[in-house]
Amino acid sequence: MSYLTRALLEAATVGATCGAVGVQVVLRRLGFAAATLAHATFPGAVLAGVLGLAVYAGAGATAAVAVLALALRRLDLGVVLAGSLALGVVIASASTGTSRDVAAYLVGHLLTVQTADLLAAAVAAAVVGLALTLAGKELLLAAFDRTALAAQGYPVRALDLLVLGLVGVTVLAAIPAVGTVLVLALLTAPAAAARRCTADPARLTVLAAAFGAVSGVAGLALSHRYDLAGGPAVILAGCALLALAGTLTSVSRR
Amino acid sequence: MIAPFALPFMARALAEAVLLGALAGVVGVFVLLRRLAFVAEALSHAVFPGVVVGYLAAGAGGVGYGALAAAALATVLLTLRARLSEDTALAVLMGAFFAVGVILVSRRPSYTADLTTFLFGRILTVDAADLARTAVLAGVALGTLALLGKELLLAAFDRPAAAALGYRTAALDAVLNVLVAVVVVAAVQAVGTVLSVGLLVVPAAAARLLTDRLALLIAVSAGSAALAGWLGLALAWTASVDHGVPLAAGGTIVAVLVAWYAAARLLTLAVR
């Protein structure tokens, strides 16, 4: 498989996963929580790199801790976020020669993703797809009307934890493609664009996933054509899509 | 803990850290009370392209002005956010601005070294001009708070009451957003774009765990942040020089603040 094929598959898979999970992020206004989870992967990834362990194991461990901290609501989000960053920076600085790796964690390295990264993205997509297929209706209802869902006897807190877990898995899989900072825009822009185009909750997630995949592929094409950094090009494609959807829908409603 | 600061560059770093800590500690109380932590986080990433353009155009001296321009643009775009929720608008804005910054910096041959410097700051190389700029920004921010602090607090605790009294709450919101941007801009060179949010969020959150009284809240927040600046620098110096472990100064300062927050949290959990 050529590096470009790998990058294409990675961008499309990660884009679609971010788009689908992004519907939950946008509807539940979880942007700050998602930012915190994304930054929480950073110290784990750095530590794993220093110790020579699998990056996903380290990043996954610190993200899992953050998911629990968020779910328990005992800590300020901003402190978890800033603390994760500081911890990652301190660990990275203590071990010399990791500045290239640190940059890659923060902004991704789409053009040099490995087969293992693709596999991780595919697993995350499968997990997210399965969860959204099985519990999608309940998750959407919880996002729109928590009280109604609780009144029908659904475990609302467990669903909250599920959403945070899905965001965590998605962020983890997206690190090689777009990094921990940029992933936030991929988690919101395609979903917000889909929200503009349809009011039908059943179509929303599918459309957002499609928009995410389109952002990934278009971004990669831009990156290839104009020699831009891969991850940022994907993010800008997603934001352009949102701007386009916003403009077109406001024109057509007039 | 005092000896390292006899060196001129360490003395300048200390002055910058204490000044920034006190400034961010005070503004951070308002960030906490108005729940603007995500705004602070988004702005800290959104200034990044401005930092890069400023640096490319005018060297290290241009960084502050570039950051200021980017913060202004981001603040304007945020108020024009159409029908997006504030949360989503911040996430999109932060990603888009940061992506532009990365694309610009990735054109440079020393890409990764530049990127990490922009992100994590270089407090050990601040010069007298940087210090003067920080002092001016601190003066502007603290002066504004001295004039408008009471109104900003009223709007934080009881928005309808502030509106009923004839205050323009939207204008007060804008003032506070600009103040946050000023702190982020002041902090960018010293602790970098990603750690500036730590100075704005952590000391105020720790102080809030310990007291409900506003005057005390501001004093504890500003005092602990300034103290953490000194302690962090001294720790980073000791680790690097005496033990051969090079610790990033900016990261160490924020790590000290987080340890202080953790201690305060444990204390409150134990007391209850």
XYZ file of C-alpha atoms in Angstrom:
526
model
C 0.000 0.000 0.000
C 1.474 3.389 -0.967
C 1.749 6.174 1.604
C -0.931 8.136 -0.233
C -3.417 5.239 -0.136
C -2.792 4.838 3.582
C -3.284 8.577 4.152
C -6.490 8.527 2.094
C -7.987 5.608 4.028
C -6.911 7.172 7.341
C -8.364 10.604 6.494
C -11.681 9.154 5.318
C -12.051 6.763 8.281
C -11.075 9.297 10.934
C -13.187 11.992 9.251
C -16.292 9.782 9.179
C -15.828 8.690 12.812
C -15.307 12.259 14.015
C -18.337 13.422 12.038
C -20.633 10.744 13.510
C -19.491 11.234 17.125
C -19.428 14.981 16.501
C -23.245 15.031 16.330
C -23.270 14.136 20.030
C -20.554 16.725 20.758
C -22.482 19.481 18.981
C -25.948 18.603 20.337
C -24.745 18.140 23.917
C -22.351 21.095 23.751
C -19.432 18.911 24.743
C -16.801 21.015 22.968
C -14.909 21.852 26.137
C -15.155 18.280 27.433
C -13.848 17.004 24.086
C -10.983 19.517 24.234
C -10.133 18.274 27.712
C -10.170 14.620 26.607
C -8.025 15.430 23.584
C -5.426 17.198 25.721
C -5.596 14.405 28.308
C -4.202 11.948 25.742
C -1.093 14.126 25.395
C 0.880 13.227 28.570
C 0.081 9.527 28.089
C 1.305 9.604 24.502
C 4.511 11.411 25.501
C 5.166 9.053 28.418
C 4.582 5.985 26.238
C 7.008 7.416 23.664
C 9.660 7.966 26.331
C 9.200 4.497 27.841
C 9.066 2.806 24.425
C 5.499 1.553 24.930
C 2.662 1.660 22.398
C 1.454 5.271 22.066
C -2.191 4.176 22.022
C -1.760 2.374 25.360
C -0.332 5.465 27.094
C -2.723 7.926 25.492
C -5.651 5.577 26.099
C -4.772 5.208 29.784
C -4.650 8.950 30.494
C -7.788 9.528 28.377
C -9.634 6.852 30.390
C -8.628 8.574 33.637
C -9.904 11.865 32.223
C -13.228 10.292 31.131
C -13.759 9.060 34.696
C -12.726 12.431 36.181
C -15.200 14.183 33.868
C -17.989 11.714 34.617
C -17.507 12.086 38.380
C -17.578 15.887 38.047
C -15.218 16.388 40.978
C -12.557 18.391 39.093
C -12.634 21.587 37.058
C -12.413 20.775 33.334
C -9.962 23.593 32.708
C -7.602 22.301 35.369
C -7.624 18.778 33.903
C -6.900 20.281 30.488
C -4.112 22.625 31.589
C -2.641 20.008 33.911
C -2.496 17.418 31.119
C -0.675 19.849 28.868
C 1.802 20.856 31.570
C 2.488 17.231 32.490
C 3.078 16.306 28.854
C 5.386 19.280 28.319
C 7.401 18.558 31.469
C 7.838 14.864 30.601
C 8.778 15.689 27.010
C 11.325 18.304 28.075
C 12.937 15.922 30.583
C 13.633 13.411 27.825
C 15.756 15.027 25.149
C 15.132 14.586 21.442
C 11.359 14.297 21.511
C 10.419 17.670 20.006
C 9.573 16.062 16.641
C 7.342 13.536 18.401
C 5.673 16.238 20.499
C 4.875 18.260 17.379
C 3.448 15.124 15.731
C 1.156 14.412 18.715
C -0.176 17.961 18.639
C -0.795 18.391 14.892
C -0.701 14.835 13.492
C 1.336 13.297 10.707
C -1.244 12.276 8.132
C 1.192 11.569 5.295
C 3.276 9.147 7.336
C 0.568 7.078 9.071
C 1.413 3.403 9.449
C -0.718 0.321 8.918
C -1.120 0.033 12.709
C -2.659 3.549 12.772
C -5.093 2.509 10.032
C -6.032 -0.550 12.035
C -6.645 1.604 15.134
C -8.816 3.977 13.081
C -10.804 1.019 11.700
C -11.337 -0.415 15.202
C -12.491 2.991 16.516
C -14.851 3.371 13.545
C -16.294 -0.084 14.211
C -16.763 0.612 17.945
C -18.407 3.969 17.264
C -20.552 2.533 14.452
C -21.743 -0.335 16.623
C -22.512 1.901 19.629
C -24.377 4.453 17.516
C -26.346 1.705 15.743
C -27.375 0.056 19.006
C -27.941 3.148 21.175
C -28.194 5.964 18.626
C -31.872 6.670 19.212
C -31.449 6.843 23.002
C -28.337 9.023 22.686
C -30.123 11.494 20.408
C -33.155 11.608 22.688
C -30.859 12.211 25.678
C -29.198 15.060 23.813
C -32.526 16.718 23.008
C -34.558 15.899 26.112
C -32.792 14.345 29.112
C -35.813 14.587 31.353
C -38.006 12.609 28.969
C -35.411 9.860 28.693
C -34.923 9.667 32.469
C -38.701 9.537 32.934
C -38.856 6.515 30.610
C -36.409 4.738 32.892
C -33.260 4.911 30.783
C -29.915 5.139 32.609
C -29.059 8.722 31.637
C -25.750 8.831 33.527
C -24.574 5.621 31.824
C -25.411 7.130 28.442
C -23.361 10.236 29.361
C -20.425 7.988 30.207
C -20.905 6.127 26.898
C -20.767 9.402 24.948
C -17.592 10.515 26.755
C -16.080 7.090 26.104
C -16.922 7.306 22.394
C -15.391 10.788 22.193
C -12.288 9.422 23.929
C -11.954 6.481 21.495
C -12.455 8.808 18.529
C -9.860 11.313 19.726
C -7.378 8.522 20.355
C -7.785 7.140 16.839
C -7.569 10.621 15.312
C -4.175 11.564 16.839
C -1.998 10.240 13.976
C -4.165 11.982 11.368
C -4.848 15.416 12.898
C -3.265 15.502 16.379
C -4.765 16.424 19.727
C -5.463 20.126 19.101
C -6.970 20.032 15.611
C -9.250 17.049 16.287
C -11.657 19.381 18.068
C -12.613 21.143 14.837
C -13.134 17.806 13.068
C -15.420 16.793 15.950
C -17.584 19.876 15.478
C -17.439 21.396 11.972
C -18.837 18.448 9.895
C -21.551 17.755 12.498
C -22.527 21.436 12.676
C -22.648 21.523 8.863
C -24.926 18.454 8.850
C -27.129 20.105 11.455
C -27.595 23.018 9.056
C -28.626 20.714 6.199
C -31.121 18.428 7.917
C -33.523 18.585 10.844
C -34.168 14.826 10.653
C -32.340 13.214 13.590
C -32.171 9.837 11.824
C -30.259 11.337 8.892
C -28.116 13.673 10.970
C -25.462 11.165 12.052
C -25.118 9.583 8.590
C -24.811 12.987 6.925
C -22.266 14.177 9.507
C -20.171 11.042 8.943
C -20.320 11.653 5.182
C -19.300 15.306 5.671
C -16.436 14.182 7.900
C -15.190 11.702 5.297
C -15.483 14.354 2.568
C -13.471 16.779 4.735
C -10.786 14.136 5.173
C -10.517 13.288 1.467
C -10.784 16.914 0.269
C -8.209 18.005 2.852
C -5.790 15.333 1.734
C -6.288 16.349 -1.907
C -5.590 19.998 -1.000
C -2.541 18.952 0.994
C -1.241 16.892 -1.935
C -1.987 19.527 -4.578
C -0.626 22.585 -2.747
C 1.967 20.905 -0.526
C 0.236 21.838 2.756
C 0.570 20.059 6.107
C -1.939 17.158 6.007
C -3.848 17.472 9.291
C -4.399 21.243 9.081
C -5.585 20.917 5.461
C -8.256 18.406 6.568
C -9.384 20.803 9.323
C -9.617 23.741 6.913
C -11.618 21.597 4.457
C -14.059 20.745 7.265
C -14.402 24.416 8.260
C -14.929 25.418 4.606
C -17.691 22.808 4.389
C -19.370 24.331 7.451
C -19.111 27.837 6.000
C -20.562 26.565 2.700
C -23.432 24.747 4.424
C -24.161 27.834 6.526
C -24.203 30.142 3.510
C -26.251 27.842 1.256
C -28.900 27.092 3.886
C -29.340 30.737 4.865
C -29.669 31.714 1.180
C -32.188 28.948 0.439
C -34.326 29.882 3.446
C -34.721 33.458 2.346
C 15.900 28.824 45.794
C 17.222 32.379 45.450
C 20.755 31.932 44.122
C 19.796 31.158 40.463
C 18.051 34.531 40.178
C 21.341 36.413 40.548
C 21.845 35.657 36.852
C 20.343 38.452 34.726
C 18.324 36.169 32.423
C 16.879 34.306 35.414
C 16.031 37.606 37.131
C 14.159 38.746 34.003
C 12.387 35.374 33.793
C 11.381 35.707 37.449
C 10.039 39.243 36.946
C 8.055 38.076 33.898
C 6.686 34.985 35.692
C 5.614 36.927 38.802
C 4.045 39.731 36.757
C 2.188 37.312 34.498
C 1.109 35.168 37.430
C -0.373 38.111 39.310
C -2.129 39.402 36.150
C -3.519 36.009 35.108
C -4.465 35.213 38.698
C -6.662 38.326 38.950
C -8.261 38.037 35.490
C -8.614 34.285 36.091
C -11.082 34.938 38.936
C -13.411 36.624 36.443
C -12.819 33.794 33.946
C -13.867 31.336 36.652
C -16.939 33.299 37.751
C -18.146 33.822 34.161
C -17.226 30.252 33.136
C -14.954 31.452 30.358
C -12.359 28.685 30.657
C -13.191 27.375 27.173
C -13.003 30.910 25.743
C -9.529 31.223 27.285
C -8.503 27.841 25.887
C -9.839 28.648 22.404
C -8.223 32.109 22.350
C -4.887 30.662 23.443
C -4.902 28.445 20.345
C -6.459 31.071 18.098
C -3.591 33.544 18.622
C -1.201 30.973 17.148
C -1.316 32.102 13.468
C -0.820 35.695 14.644
C 2.252 34.627 16.592
C 3.680 32.910 13.501
C 2.913 35.813 11.129
C 4.293 38.331 13.647
C 7.467 36.308 13.990
C 7.906 35.894 10.220
C 7.280 39.609 9.624
C 9.256 41.238 12.434
C 11.133 38.589 14.407
C 10.606 38.011 18.136
C 9.408 41.606 18.659
C 6.490 41.058 16.263
C 5.053 38.095 18.156
C 3.034 40.181 20.617
C 1.467 42.380 17.933
C 0.641 39.399 15.717
C -0.988 37.649 18.664
C -2.983 40.779 19.464
C -4.274 41.010 15.862
C -5.273 37.324 15.798
C -6.996 37.612 19.185
C -8.943 40.652 17.948
C -10.010 38.815 14.764
C -11.037 35.723 16.750
C -13.052 37.824 19.212
C -14.890 39.581 16.364
C -15.633 36.266 14.579
C -16.915 34.833 17.844
C -19.522 37.575 18.179
C -20.647 36.901 14.558
C -21.062 33.194 15.144
C -24.419 32.970 13.324
C -26.554 30.171 14.746
C -23.817 27.963 16.145
C -23.802 27.375 19.897
C -20.924 29.184 21.607
C -19.319 25.866 22.470
C -19.290 24.654 18.857
C -18.212 28.045 17.512
C -15.228 28.078 19.886
C -14.198 24.550 18.887
C -14.388 25.314 15.154
C -12.636 28.681 15.518
C -9.836 27.218 17.611
C -9.193 24.419 15.116
C -9.358 26.641 12.039
C -7.010 29.304 13.426
C -4.574 26.744 14.762
C -4.564 24.919 11.409
C -3.643 28.159 9.608
C -0.793 28.702 12.065
C 0.536 25.170 11.580
C 0.377 25.475 7.776
C 2.353 28.736 7.953
C 4.979 27.386 10.327
C 5.291 24.088 8.426
C 6.741 26.092 5.510
C 9.808 26.861 7.560
C 12.862 24.575 7.445
C 13.165 24.472 11.253
C 9.507 23.395 11.445
C 9.325 21.219 14.559
C 11.731 23.317 16.650
C 9.779 26.505 15.780
C 6.460 24.820 16.480
C 7.499 23.633 19.936
C 8.959 27.062 20.796
C 5.721 28.814 19.816
C 3.656 26.278 21.715
C 5.696 26.056 24.906
C 7.256 29.506 25.142
C 10.741 30.612 26.010
C 10.558 32.421 29.325
C 14.336 32.137 29.856
C 15.006 34.444 26.905
C 12.576 37.304 27.651
C 14.333 40.668 27.353
C 13.696 44.090 28.872
C 11.360 45.045 25.995
C 9.238 41.905 26.559
C 9.028 42.759 30.261
C 7.956 46.320 29.492
C 5.254 45.039 27.103
C 3.949 42.639 29.751
C 3.912 45.449 32.318
C 1.916 47.710 29.974
C -0.613 44.953 29.202
C -0.879 44.187 32.925
C -1.453 47.879 33.673
C -4.204 48.104 31.045
C -5.921 44.935 32.269
C -5.744 45.716 35.977
C -6.781 49.346 35.360
C -9.836 48.157 33.433
C -10.724 45.778 36.251
C -10.324 48.561 38.839
C -12.782 50.692 36.844
C -15.281 48.035 35.776
C -14.725 45.223 38.312
C -17.956 45.848 40.213
C -20.078 45.915 37.045
C -18.387 42.768 35.689
C -19.086 40.958 38.961
C -22.704 42.024 38.988
C -23.101 40.700 35.444
C -21.392 37.455 36.512
C -23.661 36.772 39.473
C -26.943 38.267 38.333
C -27.221 39.058 34.659
C -30.909 40.100 34.649
C -30.247 42.484 37.535
C -27.321 44.054 35.698
C -29.472 44.471 32.586
C -32.360 45.897 34.645
C -29.999 48.458 36.181
C -29.268 49.666 32.675
C -25.825 48.115 32.207
C -25.064 46.873 28.719
C -24.293 43.240 29.501
C -23.135 42.446 25.966
C -20.553 45.226 26.198
C -19.430 43.911 29.589
C -19.028 40.437 28.033
C -16.911 41.927 25.268
C -14.707 43.746 27.806
C -14.069 40.514 29.670
C -13.282 38.611 26.444
C -10.786 41.325 25.502
C -9.186 41.085 28.970
C -8.782 37.322 28.539
C -7.205 37.963 25.136
C -4.816 40.510 26.683
C -3.611 37.972 29.252
C -3.196 35.295 26.574
C -1.189 37.710 24.417
C 0.986 38.725 27.371
C 1.583 35.084 28.271
C 2.285 33.810 24.752
C 5.973 34.629 24.650
C 6.732 33.457 28.152
C 4.827 30.209 28.566
C 3.697 29.652 24.974
C 0.234 29.427 23.495
C -0.762 26.123 25.022
C 0.236 26.829 28.625
C -1.213 30.341 28.906
C -4.614 28.791 29.615
C -3.060 27.133 32.682
C -2.207 30.494 34.243
C -5.736 31.778 33.589
C -7.624 28.764 34.881
C -5.726 26.838 37.556
C -4.891 29.449 40.272
C -8.445 30.816 40.352
C -9.934 27.294 40.479
C -7.640 26.386 43.393
C -8.469 29.601 45.248
C -12.191 28.970 44.730
C -11.829 25.655 46.572
C -10.464 27.489 49.605
C -12.627 30.589 49.911
C -15.961 32.116 48.899
C -14.989 35.686 49.742
C -14.183 37.685 46.644
C -11.349 39.853 47.964
C -9.652 36.785 49.407
C -10.311 34.852 46.184
C -8.506 37.457 44.108
C -5.639 37.739 46.599
C -5.111 33.965 46.895
C -5.383 33.441 43.135
C -2.922 36.190 42.205
C -0.573 35.393 45.092
C -0.429 31.656 44.393
C 0.130 32.234 40.667
C 2.991 34.665 41.316
C 4.492 32.285 43.878
C 4.195 29.377 41.446
C 6.129 31.442 38.911
C 9.039 31.726 41.324
C 8.798 28.113 42.551
C 8.469 26.708 39.021
C 11.489 28.602 37.750
C 13.575 27.598 40.765
C 12.514 23.948 40.363
C 13.254 23.913 36.638
C 16.654 25.473 37.317
C 17.538 23.021 40.115
C 16.440 20.011 38.061
C 18.398 21.136 34.999
C 21.587 22.416 36.591
C 21.966 20.251 39.688
C 20.385 17.011 38.510
C 20.833 17.056 34.732
C 17.090 16.754 34.032
C 16.149 19.580 31.626
C 12.632 20.675 32.595
C 10.733 23.197 30.455
C 10.274 26.285 32.668
C 6.774 27.191 31.458
C 5.494 23.652 31.881
C 7.007 23.420 35.361
C 5.268 26.630 36.476
C 1.874 25.279 35.401
C 2.689 21.876 36.935
C 3.382 23.607 40.289
C -0.018 25.316 40.034
C -1.728 22.006 39.276
C -0.034 20.416 42.309
C -1.331 23.344 44.398
C -4.852 22.756 43.018
C -4.578 19.031 43.815
C -3.509 19.825 47.398
C -6.439 22.241 47.805
C -8.849 19.641 46.367
C -7.606 16.921 48.719
C -7.902 19.343 51.632
C -11.523 20.198 50.832
C -12.406 16.515 50.351
C -10.786 15.670 53.712
C -12.556 18.491 55.583
C -16.009 17.510 54.315
